[in-house]
Amino acid sequence: MRWLQRLLGGGQVQLDAGRQQALLRDVQHRYGAHAQIRFPEQVEAVTGMLSGDDGLVVAARIVSQVADEAHADLLAQAHEVHRRTGRRLLVHRRNYRPLWVEAGPALRWPLFTLPCGFHPYAQVAAAVAVVGSQAARLDRVTDPNPLLTRVFEVLDLTTAGWEYGRVRVDTDAAALADRLISTAGQILAAMDDPPRLPPPVRELMRRNNTLDVHDPTTPRAVGGINPGARMRERLLA
């Protein structure tokens, strides 16, 4: 594994665990749904904070933590559905779409209410952007393979939420999806042996559906997004 060889090579990367923890706390507490600034400005501010290798490590941790907590949340929701109704729901991290197709009305989209408090349109969008912009350096600080898997998981949850989870497609949601797709493509491009694309991505790439994108504060449509087309353009290069 090239990333492990780099980490063991010595002298190439100087990481500061204390600084990483301070950055993580700062990003967690200063930004999110409670902040008094718009999400695009929050993304810009958090992206600026997460500079250098320590910032890249923190960005990777945010993406991974969000994916892990979303999975735990969906497992808990599936357990609660079974407790109340006797209905068993299968929760597979590699492909959440069958779960949402089967039980969308019974589920709550998890990314707005995670224990960590990271908001998908603020800290998560910024962390994803940082990971993508420094994809060529990922293997100096972490294993890019599980991180790529987590990026795809958040992308799967984002698009499934639009279709089945009653999540409104506004400009902030579209920006998150666009960053997730771009970052996945940048990580794949930096890999010597990229993995096969996961099933939900392959399914969406076979489509050509354009969704209206709305202003965050009004019902007005201000544009459109075609997830399948963007995935084909950025993941098949």
XYZ file of C-alpha atoms in Angstrom:
237
model
C 0.000 0.000 0.000
C 1.595 3.212 -1.161
C 0.029 5.310 1.594
C 1.494 3.054 4.296
C 4.915 3.087 2.636
C 4.840 6.888 2.663
C 3.812 7.006 6.311
C 6.608 4.621 7.278
C 9.158 6.360 5.089
C 9.740 9.025 7.709
C 10.494 12.710 7.351
C 7.999 13.446 4.590
C 5.018 14.598 6.651
C 4.963 16.321 10.025
C 1.544 15.959 11.657
C 0.403 17.598 14.885
C -2.348 15.655 16.666
C -2.980 18.533 19.067
C -3.494 21.006 16.240
C -5.790 18.556 14.489
C -7.958 18.201 17.586
C -8.108 21.970 18.050
C -9.083 22.438 14.392
C -11.766 19.787 14.664
C -13.289 21.399 17.761
C -13.151 24.860 16.195
C -14.843 23.729 12.997
C -17.420 21.760 14.974
C -18.453 24.555 17.319
C -18.137 27.697 15.207
C -20.023 26.515 12.150
C -23.157 24.598 11.227
C -26.900 25.237 11.345
C -26.541 27.602 14.334
C -24.043 29.931 12.637
C -25.353 33.307 11.548
C -23.782 33.238 8.084
C -24.914 31.578 4.879
C -23.683 28.100 4.047
C -21.501 29.186 1.077
C -19.615 31.579 3.371
C -19.261 28.855 5.993
C -17.808 26.514 3.378
C -15.317 29.164 2.331
C -14.298 29.866 5.931
C -13.906 26.206 6.920
C -12.011 25.417 3.732
C -9.554 28.187 4.593
C -9.081 26.801 8.102
C -8.297 23.274 6.895
C -5.061 24.085 5.120
C -1.940 21.941 5.146
C -1.576 18.294 6.056
C -3.193 18.647 9.473
C -6.202 20.287 7.851
C -6.360 17.480 5.314
C -6.382 14.889 8.107
C -9.206 16.765 9.839
C -11.183 17.003 6.597
C -10.822 13.255 6.064
C -11.945 12.629 9.652
C -15.042 14.786 9.172
C -16.089 12.904 6.033
C -15.484 9.520 7.666
C -17.228 10.442 10.915
C -20.286 11.725 9.073
C -20.538 8.541 6.991
C -20.106 6.337 10.082
C -22.700 8.237 12.110
C -25.177 8.242 9.217
C -24.835 4.474 8.951
C -25.385 4.042 12.693
C -28.433 6.319 12.497
C -29.985 4.292 9.676
C -29.334 1.055 11.554
C -31.134 2.521 14.568
C -34.029 3.660 12.390
C -34.309 0.213 10.795
C -34.319 -1.363 14.265
C -37.084 1.005 15.381
C -39.188 0.210 12.297
C -38.800 -3.495 13.073
C -39.726 -2.938 16.725
C -42.886 -1.050 15.831
C -44.054 -2.974 12.782
C -42.173 -6.261 12.575
C -40.840 -5.165 9.194
C -37.186 -5.972 8.611
C -35.111 -3.472 6.634
C -31.658 -4.271 5.243
C -29.057 -1.522 5.640
C -26.078 -1.971 3.301
C -23.423 0.739 3.306
C -22.256 -0.004 -0.221
C -25.728 0.726 -1.591
C -28.351 2.574 0.433
C -30.717 3.007 -2.498
C -32.670 -0.263 -2.029
C -33.335 0.743 1.590
C -34.687 4.142 0.546
C -36.711 2.698 -2.338
C -38.376 0.258 0.045
C -38.849 2.414 3.108
C -38.246 6.062 2.211
C -41.461 7.405 3.814
C -40.605 5.606 7.070
C -37.058 6.980 7.263
C -35.537 10.276 8.353
C -32.640 11.566 6.269
C -29.761 11.289 8.747
C -27.342 13.997 7.600
C -29.230 16.900 9.204
C -29.262 15.392 12.722
C -25.959 13.616 13.355
C -24.490 13.519 16.884
C -21.298 15.244 15.702
C -23.322 18.291 14.630
C -21.511 18.639 11.304
C -23.917 20.092 8.758
C -23.879 18.626 5.248
C -23.977 22.049 3.595
C -21.319 23.627 5.849
C -18.547 21.558 7.472
C -19.140 18.469 5.333
C -19.163 20.364 2.047
C -15.972 22.163 3.085
C -14.243 18.957 4.201
C -15.137 17.271 0.921
C -13.723 20.219 -1.023
C -10.460 20.098 0.961
C -10.085 16.345 0.387
C -10.623 16.782 -3.343
C -8.271 19.736 -3.715
C -5.476 17.772 -1.990
C -6.289 14.319 -3.359
C -2.721 13.896 -4.623
C -1.452 14.211 -1.020
C -3.971 11.888 0.610
C -1.692 8.863 0.580
C 0.862 10.856 2.603
C -1.491 11.133 5.585
C -4.103 8.358 5.325
C -5.343 5.380 3.349
C -7.381 6.891 0.481
C -9.380 3.719 -0.210
C -11.723 3.760 2.824
C -11.982 7.540 2.530
C -13.149 7.206 -1.076
C -15.720 4.659 0.116
C -17.026 7.179 2.667
C -17.229 9.918 0.029
C -19.335 7.610 -2.131
C -21.536 6.749 0.872
C -22.306 10.418 1.544
C -22.976 10.932 -2.168
C -25.351 7.942 -2.148
C -27.201 9.342 0.865
C -27.394 12.788 -0.735
C -28.952 11.672 -4.012
C -31.210 9.073 -2.358
C -32.431 11.778 0.002
C -33.509 13.866 -2.975
C -35.433 11.013 -4.553
C -36.881 9.225 -1.544
C -36.120 11.184 1.627
C -38.046 14.420 0.991
C -34.816 16.439 0.946
C -35.212 19.643 -1.018
C -32.783 20.141 -3.885
C -31.618 23.699 -3.316
C -28.386 25.384 -4.304
C -26.650 24.237 -1.106
C -27.690 20.613 -1.683
C -26.583 20.765 -5.312
C -23.236 22.278 -4.309
C -22.656 19.416 -1.850
C -23.433 16.795 -4.502
C -21.210 18.525 -7.030
C -18.303 18.624 -4.553
C -18.803 14.958 -3.660
C -18.745 13.929 -7.322
C -15.710 16.095 -8.102
C -13.810 14.884 -5.040
C -14.529 11.237 -5.808
C -13.151 11.826 -9.300
C -10.038 13.552 -7.960
C -9.318 10.717 -5.520
C -9.824 8.105 -8.245
C -7.471 10.008 -10.550
C -4.755 10.019 -7.872
C -4.946 6.253 -7.278
C -2.615 3.722 -8.875
C -5.310 1.024 -8.792
C -8.739 2.665 -8.444
C -11.605 0.457 -7.275
C -14.767 -0.254 -9.217
C -17.498 2.350 -8.870
C -20.167 1.361 -6.319
C -23.656 0.215 -7.433
C -25.591 3.441 -6.678
C -23.150 5.473 -8.764
C -23.374 3.040 -11.666
C -27.159 3.129 -11.435
C -27.318 6.914 -11.542
C -24.815 7.103 -14.407
C -27.250 5.103 -16.533
C -29.811 7.879 -16.125
C -30.102 11.299 -17.677
C -32.561 13.020 -15.331
C -32.279 16.741 -14.615
C -33.654 17.955 -11.279
C -34.733 21.510 -10.551
C -32.450 23.337 -8.129
C -34.224 25.867 -5.920
C -33.240 29.008 -4.098
C -32.678 28.096 -0.411
C -35.144 30.728 0.821
C -37.892 30.645 -1.821
C -39.772 28.076 -3.925
C -38.188 29.538 -7.060
C -36.159 27.212 -9.288
C -32.841 28.824 -10.216
C -31.221 26.048 -12.225
C -30.900 22.314 -12.618
C -28.601 19.411 -11.844
C -28.193 16.141 -13.724
C -26.373 13.843 -11.258
C -25.890 11.011 -13.741
C -24.344 13.269 -16.367
C -21.992 14.875 -13.840
C -20.913 11.477 -12.593
C -20.211 10.247 -16.113
C -18.194 13.380 -16.843
C -16.089 13.326 -13.668
C -15.831 9.669 -12.707
C -15.203 8.105 -16.106
C -12.395 10.426 -17.179
